[in-house]
Short mmCIF file of C-alpha atoms and ligand atoms in Angstrom, two decimals:
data_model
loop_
_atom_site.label_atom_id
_atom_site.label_comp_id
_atom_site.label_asym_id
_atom_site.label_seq_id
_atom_site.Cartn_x
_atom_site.Cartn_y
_atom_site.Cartn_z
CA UNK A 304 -9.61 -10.20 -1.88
CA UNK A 305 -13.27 -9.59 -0.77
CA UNK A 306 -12.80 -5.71 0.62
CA UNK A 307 -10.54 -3.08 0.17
CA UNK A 308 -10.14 0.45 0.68
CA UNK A 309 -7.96 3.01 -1.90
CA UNK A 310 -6.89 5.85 -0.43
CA UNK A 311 -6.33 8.06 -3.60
CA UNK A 312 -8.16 5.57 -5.51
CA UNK A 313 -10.15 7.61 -8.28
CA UNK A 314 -6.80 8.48 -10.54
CA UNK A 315 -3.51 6.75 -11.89
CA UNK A 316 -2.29 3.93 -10.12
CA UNK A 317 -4.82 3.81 -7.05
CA UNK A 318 -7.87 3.76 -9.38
CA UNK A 319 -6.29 0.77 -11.71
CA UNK A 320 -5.95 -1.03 -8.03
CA UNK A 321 -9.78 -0.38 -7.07
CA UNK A 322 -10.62 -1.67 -10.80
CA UNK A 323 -8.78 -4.65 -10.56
CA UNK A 324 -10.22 -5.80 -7.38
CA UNK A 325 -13.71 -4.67 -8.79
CA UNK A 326 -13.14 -6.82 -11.70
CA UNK A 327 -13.03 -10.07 -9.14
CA UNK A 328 -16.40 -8.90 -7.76
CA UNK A 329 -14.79 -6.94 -4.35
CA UNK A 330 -16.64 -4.56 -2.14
CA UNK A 331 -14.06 -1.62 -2.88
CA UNK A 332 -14.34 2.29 -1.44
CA UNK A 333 -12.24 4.59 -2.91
CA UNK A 334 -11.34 8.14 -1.40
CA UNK A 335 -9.93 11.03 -3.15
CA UNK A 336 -10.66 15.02 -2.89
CA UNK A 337 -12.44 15.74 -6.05
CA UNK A 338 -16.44 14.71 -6.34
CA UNK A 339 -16.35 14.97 -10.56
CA UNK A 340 -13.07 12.52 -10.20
CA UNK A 341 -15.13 10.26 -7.72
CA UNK A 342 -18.12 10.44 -10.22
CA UNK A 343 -15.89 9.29 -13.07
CA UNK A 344 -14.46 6.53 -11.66
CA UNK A 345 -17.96 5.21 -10.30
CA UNK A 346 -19.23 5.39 -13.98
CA UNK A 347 -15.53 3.26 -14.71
CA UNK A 348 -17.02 0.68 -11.93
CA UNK A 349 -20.66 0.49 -13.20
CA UNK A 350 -20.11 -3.02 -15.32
CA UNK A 351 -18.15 -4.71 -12.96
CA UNK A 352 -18.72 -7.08 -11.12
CA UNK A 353 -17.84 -6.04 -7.85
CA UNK A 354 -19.36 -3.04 -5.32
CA UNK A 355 -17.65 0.11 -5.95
CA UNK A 356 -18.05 3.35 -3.66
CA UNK A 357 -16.63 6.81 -3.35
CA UNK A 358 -15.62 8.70 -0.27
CA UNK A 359 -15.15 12.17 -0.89
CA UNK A 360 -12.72 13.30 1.80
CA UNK A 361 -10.03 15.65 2.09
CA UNK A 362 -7.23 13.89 3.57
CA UNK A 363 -4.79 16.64 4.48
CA UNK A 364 -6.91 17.47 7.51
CA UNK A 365 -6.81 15.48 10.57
CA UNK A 366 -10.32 15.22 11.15
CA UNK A 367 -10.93 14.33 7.59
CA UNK A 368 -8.89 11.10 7.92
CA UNK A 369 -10.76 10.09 11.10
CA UNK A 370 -14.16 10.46 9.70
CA UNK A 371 -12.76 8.34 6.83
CA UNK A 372 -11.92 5.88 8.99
CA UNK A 373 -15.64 5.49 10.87
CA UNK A 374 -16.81 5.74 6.99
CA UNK A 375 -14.73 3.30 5.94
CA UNK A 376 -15.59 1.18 8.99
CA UNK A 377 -19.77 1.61 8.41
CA UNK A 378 -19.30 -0.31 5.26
CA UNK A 379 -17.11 -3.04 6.16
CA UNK A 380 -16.78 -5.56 8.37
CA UNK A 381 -13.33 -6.47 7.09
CA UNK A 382 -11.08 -5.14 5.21
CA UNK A 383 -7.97 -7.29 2.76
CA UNK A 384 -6.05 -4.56 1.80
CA UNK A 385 -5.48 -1.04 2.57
CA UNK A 386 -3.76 1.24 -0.25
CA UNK A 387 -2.48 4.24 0.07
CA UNK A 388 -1.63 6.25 -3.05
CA UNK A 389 -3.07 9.62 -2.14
CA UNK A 390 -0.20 12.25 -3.05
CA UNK A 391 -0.08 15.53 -4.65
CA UNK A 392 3.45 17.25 -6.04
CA UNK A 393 3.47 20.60 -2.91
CA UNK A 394 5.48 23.54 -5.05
CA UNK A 395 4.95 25.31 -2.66
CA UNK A 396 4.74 24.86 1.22
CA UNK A 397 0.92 25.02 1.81
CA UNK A 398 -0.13 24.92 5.71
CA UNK A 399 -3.38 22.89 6.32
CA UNK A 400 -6.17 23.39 8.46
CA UNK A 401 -4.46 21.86 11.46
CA UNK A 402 -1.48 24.21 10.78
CA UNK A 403 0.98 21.27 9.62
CA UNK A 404 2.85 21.34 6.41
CA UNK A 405 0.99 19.57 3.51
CA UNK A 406 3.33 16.72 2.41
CA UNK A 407 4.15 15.83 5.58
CA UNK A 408 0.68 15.51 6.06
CA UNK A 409 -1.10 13.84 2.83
CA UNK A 410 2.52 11.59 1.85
CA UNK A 411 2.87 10.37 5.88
CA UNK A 412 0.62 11.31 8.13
CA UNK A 413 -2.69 10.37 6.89
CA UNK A 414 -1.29 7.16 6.08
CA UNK A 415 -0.50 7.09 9.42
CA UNK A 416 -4.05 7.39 10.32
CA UNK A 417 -5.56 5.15 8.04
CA UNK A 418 -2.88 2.55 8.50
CA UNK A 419 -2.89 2.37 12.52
CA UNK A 420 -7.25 3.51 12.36
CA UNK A 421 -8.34 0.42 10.23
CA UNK A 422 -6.12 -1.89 12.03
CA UNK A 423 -8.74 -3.40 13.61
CA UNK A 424 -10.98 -4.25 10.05
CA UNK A 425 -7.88 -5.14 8.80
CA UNK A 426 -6.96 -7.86 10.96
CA UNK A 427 -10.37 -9.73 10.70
CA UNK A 428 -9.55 -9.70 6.89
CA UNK A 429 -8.53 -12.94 4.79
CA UNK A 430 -5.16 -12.30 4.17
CA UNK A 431 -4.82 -7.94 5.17
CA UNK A 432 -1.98 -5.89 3.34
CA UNK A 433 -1.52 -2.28 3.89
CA UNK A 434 0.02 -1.28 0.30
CA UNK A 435 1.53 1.91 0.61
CA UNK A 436 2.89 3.54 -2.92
CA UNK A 437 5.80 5.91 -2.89
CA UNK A 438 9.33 5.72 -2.80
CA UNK A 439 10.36 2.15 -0.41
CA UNK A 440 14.10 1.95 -1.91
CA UNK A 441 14.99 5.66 -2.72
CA UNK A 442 18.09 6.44 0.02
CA UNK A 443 18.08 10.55 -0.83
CA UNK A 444 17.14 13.06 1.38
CA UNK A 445 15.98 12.53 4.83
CA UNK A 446 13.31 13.13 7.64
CA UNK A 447 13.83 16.78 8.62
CA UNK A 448 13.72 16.04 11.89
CA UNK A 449 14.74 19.49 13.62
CA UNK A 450 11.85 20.73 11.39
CA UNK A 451 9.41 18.18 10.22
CA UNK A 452 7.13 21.36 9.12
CA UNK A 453 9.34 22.68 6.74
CA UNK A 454 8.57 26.47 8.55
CA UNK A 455 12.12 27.58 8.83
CA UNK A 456 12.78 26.67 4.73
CA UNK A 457 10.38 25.12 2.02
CA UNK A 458 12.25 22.94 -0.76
CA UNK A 459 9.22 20.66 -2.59
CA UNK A 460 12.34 18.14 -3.42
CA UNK A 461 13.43 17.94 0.25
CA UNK A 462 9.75 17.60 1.61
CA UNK A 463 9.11 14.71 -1.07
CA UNK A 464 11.85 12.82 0.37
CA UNK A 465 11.21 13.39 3.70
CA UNK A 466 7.80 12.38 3.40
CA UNK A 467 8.87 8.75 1.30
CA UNK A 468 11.75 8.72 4.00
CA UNK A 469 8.76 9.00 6.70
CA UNK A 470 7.01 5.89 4.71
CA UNK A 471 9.63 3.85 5.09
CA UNK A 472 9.57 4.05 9.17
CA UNK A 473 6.41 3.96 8.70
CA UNK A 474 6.01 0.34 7.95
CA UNK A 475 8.56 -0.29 9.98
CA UNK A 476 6.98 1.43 13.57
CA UNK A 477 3.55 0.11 12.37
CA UNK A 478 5.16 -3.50 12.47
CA UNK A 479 6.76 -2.97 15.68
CA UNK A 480 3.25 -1.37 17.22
CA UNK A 481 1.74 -4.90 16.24
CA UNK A 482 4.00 -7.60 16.45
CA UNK A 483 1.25 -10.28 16.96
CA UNK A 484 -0.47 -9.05 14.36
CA UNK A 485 -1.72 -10.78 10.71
CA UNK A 486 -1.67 -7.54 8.48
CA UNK A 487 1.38 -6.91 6.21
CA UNK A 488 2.79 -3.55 5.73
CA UNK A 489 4.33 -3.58 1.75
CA UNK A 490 5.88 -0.40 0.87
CA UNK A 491 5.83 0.02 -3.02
CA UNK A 492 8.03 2.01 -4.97
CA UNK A 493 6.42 2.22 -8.68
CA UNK A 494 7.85 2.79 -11.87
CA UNK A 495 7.79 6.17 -13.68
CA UNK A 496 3.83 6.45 -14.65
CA UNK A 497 1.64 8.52 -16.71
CA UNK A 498 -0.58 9.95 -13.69
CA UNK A 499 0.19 12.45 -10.74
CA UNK A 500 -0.15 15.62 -12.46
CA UNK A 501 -3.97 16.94 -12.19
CA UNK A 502 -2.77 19.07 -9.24
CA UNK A 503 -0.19 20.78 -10.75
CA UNK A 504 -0.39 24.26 -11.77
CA UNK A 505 0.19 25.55 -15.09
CA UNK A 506 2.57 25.43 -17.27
CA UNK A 507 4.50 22.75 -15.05
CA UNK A 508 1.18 20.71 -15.57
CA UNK A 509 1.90 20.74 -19.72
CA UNK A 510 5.53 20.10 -19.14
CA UNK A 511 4.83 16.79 -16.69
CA UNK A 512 2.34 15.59 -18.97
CA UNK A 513 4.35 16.20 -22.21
CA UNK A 514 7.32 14.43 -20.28
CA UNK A 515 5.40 11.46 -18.77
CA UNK A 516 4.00 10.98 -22.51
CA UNK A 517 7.52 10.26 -23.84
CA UNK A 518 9.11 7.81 -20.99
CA UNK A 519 6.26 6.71 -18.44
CA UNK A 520 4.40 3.61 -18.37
CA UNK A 521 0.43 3.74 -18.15
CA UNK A 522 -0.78 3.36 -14.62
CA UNK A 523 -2.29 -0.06 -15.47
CA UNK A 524 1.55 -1.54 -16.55
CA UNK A 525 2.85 0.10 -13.29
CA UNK A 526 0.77 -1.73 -10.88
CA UNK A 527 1.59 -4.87 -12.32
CA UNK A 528 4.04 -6.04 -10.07
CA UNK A 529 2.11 -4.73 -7.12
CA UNK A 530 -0.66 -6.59 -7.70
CA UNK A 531 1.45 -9.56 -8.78
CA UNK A 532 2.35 -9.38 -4.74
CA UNK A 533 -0.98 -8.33 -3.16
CA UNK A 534 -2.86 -11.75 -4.78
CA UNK A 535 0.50 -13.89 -3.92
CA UNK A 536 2.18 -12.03 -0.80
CA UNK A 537 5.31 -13.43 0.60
CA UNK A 538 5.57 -15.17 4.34
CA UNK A 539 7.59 -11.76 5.38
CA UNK A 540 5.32 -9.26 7.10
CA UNK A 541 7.53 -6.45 5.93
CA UNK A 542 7.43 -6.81 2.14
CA UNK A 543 9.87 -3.93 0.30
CA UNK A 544 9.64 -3.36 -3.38
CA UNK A 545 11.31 -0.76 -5.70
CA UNK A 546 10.51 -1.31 -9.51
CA UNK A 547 9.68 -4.85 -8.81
CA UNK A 548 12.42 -5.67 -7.14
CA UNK A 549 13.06 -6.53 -3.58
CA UNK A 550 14.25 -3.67 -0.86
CA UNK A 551 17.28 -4.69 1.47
CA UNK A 552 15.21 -3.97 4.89
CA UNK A 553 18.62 -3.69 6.69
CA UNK A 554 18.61 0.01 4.88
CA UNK A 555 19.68 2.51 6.91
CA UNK A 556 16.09 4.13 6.09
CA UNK A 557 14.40 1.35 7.74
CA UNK A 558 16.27 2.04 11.11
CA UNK A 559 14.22 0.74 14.30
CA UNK A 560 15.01 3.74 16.36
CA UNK A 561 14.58 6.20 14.13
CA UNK A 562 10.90 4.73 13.36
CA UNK A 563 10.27 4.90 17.13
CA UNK A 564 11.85 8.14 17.35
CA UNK A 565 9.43 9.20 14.45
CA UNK A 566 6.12 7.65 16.11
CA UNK A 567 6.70 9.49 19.11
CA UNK A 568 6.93 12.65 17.12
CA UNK A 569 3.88 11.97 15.20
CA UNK A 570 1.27 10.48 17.97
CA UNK A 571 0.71 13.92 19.41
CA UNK A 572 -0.67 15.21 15.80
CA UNK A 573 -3.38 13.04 15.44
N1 NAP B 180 3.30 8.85 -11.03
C1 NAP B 180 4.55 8.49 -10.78
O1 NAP B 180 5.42 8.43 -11.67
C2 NAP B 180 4.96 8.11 -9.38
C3 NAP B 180 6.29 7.74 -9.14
C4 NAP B 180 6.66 7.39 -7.84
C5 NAP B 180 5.73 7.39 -6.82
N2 NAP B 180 4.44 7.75 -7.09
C6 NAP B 180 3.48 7.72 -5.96
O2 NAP B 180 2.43 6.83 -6.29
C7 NAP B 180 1.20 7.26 -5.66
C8 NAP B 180 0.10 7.33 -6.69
O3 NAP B 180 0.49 8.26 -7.68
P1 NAP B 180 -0.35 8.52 -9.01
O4 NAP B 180 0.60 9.04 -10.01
O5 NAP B 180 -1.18 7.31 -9.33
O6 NAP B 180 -1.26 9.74 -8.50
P2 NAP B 180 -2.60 10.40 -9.08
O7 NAP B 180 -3.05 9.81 -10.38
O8 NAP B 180 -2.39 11.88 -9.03
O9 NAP B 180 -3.67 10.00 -7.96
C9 NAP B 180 -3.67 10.64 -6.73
C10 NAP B 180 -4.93 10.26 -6.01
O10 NAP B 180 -4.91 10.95 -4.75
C11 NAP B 180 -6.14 11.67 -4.57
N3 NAP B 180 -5.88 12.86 -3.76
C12 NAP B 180 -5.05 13.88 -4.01
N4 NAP B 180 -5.12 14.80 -3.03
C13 NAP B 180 -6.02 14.34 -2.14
C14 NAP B 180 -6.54 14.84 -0.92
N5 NAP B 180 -6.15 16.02 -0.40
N6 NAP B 180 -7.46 14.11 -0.27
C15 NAP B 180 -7.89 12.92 -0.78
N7 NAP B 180 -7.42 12.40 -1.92
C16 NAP B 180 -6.50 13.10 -2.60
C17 NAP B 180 -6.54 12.01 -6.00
O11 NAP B 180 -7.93 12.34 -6.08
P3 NAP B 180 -8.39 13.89 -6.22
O12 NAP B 180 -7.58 14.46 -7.34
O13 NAP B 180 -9.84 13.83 -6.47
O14 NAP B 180 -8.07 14.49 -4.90
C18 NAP B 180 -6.22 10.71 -6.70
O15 NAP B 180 -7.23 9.76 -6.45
C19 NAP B 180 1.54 8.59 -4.99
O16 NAP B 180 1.82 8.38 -3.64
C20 NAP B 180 2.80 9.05 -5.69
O17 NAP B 180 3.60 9.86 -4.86
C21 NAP B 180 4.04 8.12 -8.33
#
């Protein structure tokens, strides 16, 4: 692994991603919204051995995510993986600049971006994988499709799941978009994990952090397995893990038609 790019890579699981490929001397560019967060994790990257840099970017705008992507392409000439672990809990709906709901936007559609934008640097990479953490394996809730904005009614639970529901066609209209191609799509669902709350308001803040004290793992435990399968990847292209374990792609939540069905819908956003 000689480049990579972490999308939500300063904090929690994304950050312990950047460090490990930093640790094998990688060229690694990490993007989250925060500069004193980027700062942090630069000072984190000083004594390795590898060439750590921080894009500050906010990714729930549209624009944002394609400036990223020239960014992103300025400093490398390839790219081995891709991750994507830039989410924030929405309690409530928030509208972003393009007038879009903001976990459909941050969970599925910058990924969306990023995923089909550095297609090109990914495919001159050694062996490119496009590892995108959330919830490959969960079967609740759905794509609102009569209302992919939430406008009409806001639930944070429902727009979650729509949003990992969204992932998971996803990797599967991103595989059908490049059939010939080399670049994997692995859709991650992690453990339980002692990160993910710095954008939470108070007191739910306290309450996640008192709670994820008690029965999460540390972020460096939880990527374990994901890394396990980033430095060995199968021969599948499609590569499905919840917890470790491997994701039946026959899922109804992997459906062909409903990931074209969802591209369509998404292509004239961007
Ligand atoms: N933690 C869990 O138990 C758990 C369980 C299942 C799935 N997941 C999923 O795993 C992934 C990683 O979660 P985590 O717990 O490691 O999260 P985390 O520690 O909160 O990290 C989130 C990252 O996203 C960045 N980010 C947030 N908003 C952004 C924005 N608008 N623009 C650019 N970057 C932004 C953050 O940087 P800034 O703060 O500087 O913006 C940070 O680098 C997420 O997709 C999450 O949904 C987590």
């Amino acid at each position: 692994m000689k480049n990579a790019v972490v999308a939500g890579g300063t904090t929690g699981m994304g950050r312990e991603i950047a460090l490990h490929y930093l640790r094998r001397g990688a060229r690694v560019t990490v993007i989250g919204s925060t500069p004193s967060r980027g700062e942090q994790f630069l000072r984190d990257a000083e004594p390795l051995d590898g060439e750590a840099s921080y894009l500050q970017a906010d990714l729930l705008s549209v624009a944002e995510n394609h400036r990223v992507i020239k960014e992103v392409t300025a400093r490398h000439e390839a790219l081995d993986a891709l991750v994507l672990a830039a989410m924030v809990p929405f309690v409530k709906r928030r509208e972003t600049v393009d007038g879009l709901e903001g976990a459909f936007v941050l969970y599925y559609l910058s990924r969306f971006i990023l995923s089909y934008g550095l297609t090109d640097l990914l495919e001159r990479g050694e062996t490119p994988i496009i590892t995108n953490i959330g919830a490959t394996g969960i079967t609740k809730g759905a794509v609102n499709w009569d209302d992919l904005q939430f406008a009409k009614k806001f639930s944070m639970v429902q727009a979650t799941l729509s949003g990992g529901r969204a992932n998971d066609l996803l990797a599967v209209h991103y595989l059908q978009n490049h059939p010939d191609g080399r670049t994997k799509y692995f859709g991650v669902q992690p453990p339980y994990t002692k990160s993910g709350t710095n954008h939470l308001p108070q007191p739910l803040r306290t309450v996640a952090k008192v709670s994820a004290a008690l029965f999460a793992k540390p972020p460096a435990e939880s990527v374990r397995d994901t890394l396990a399968v980033m430095d060995d990847q199968p021969d599948e292209r499609l590569i499905l893990r919840a917890v470790g374990e491997p994701v039946d792609p026959t899922l109804k939540t992997f459906d062909p038609d409903d990931a074209k069905r969802l591209y369509e819908l998404t292509l004239p956003m961007i």
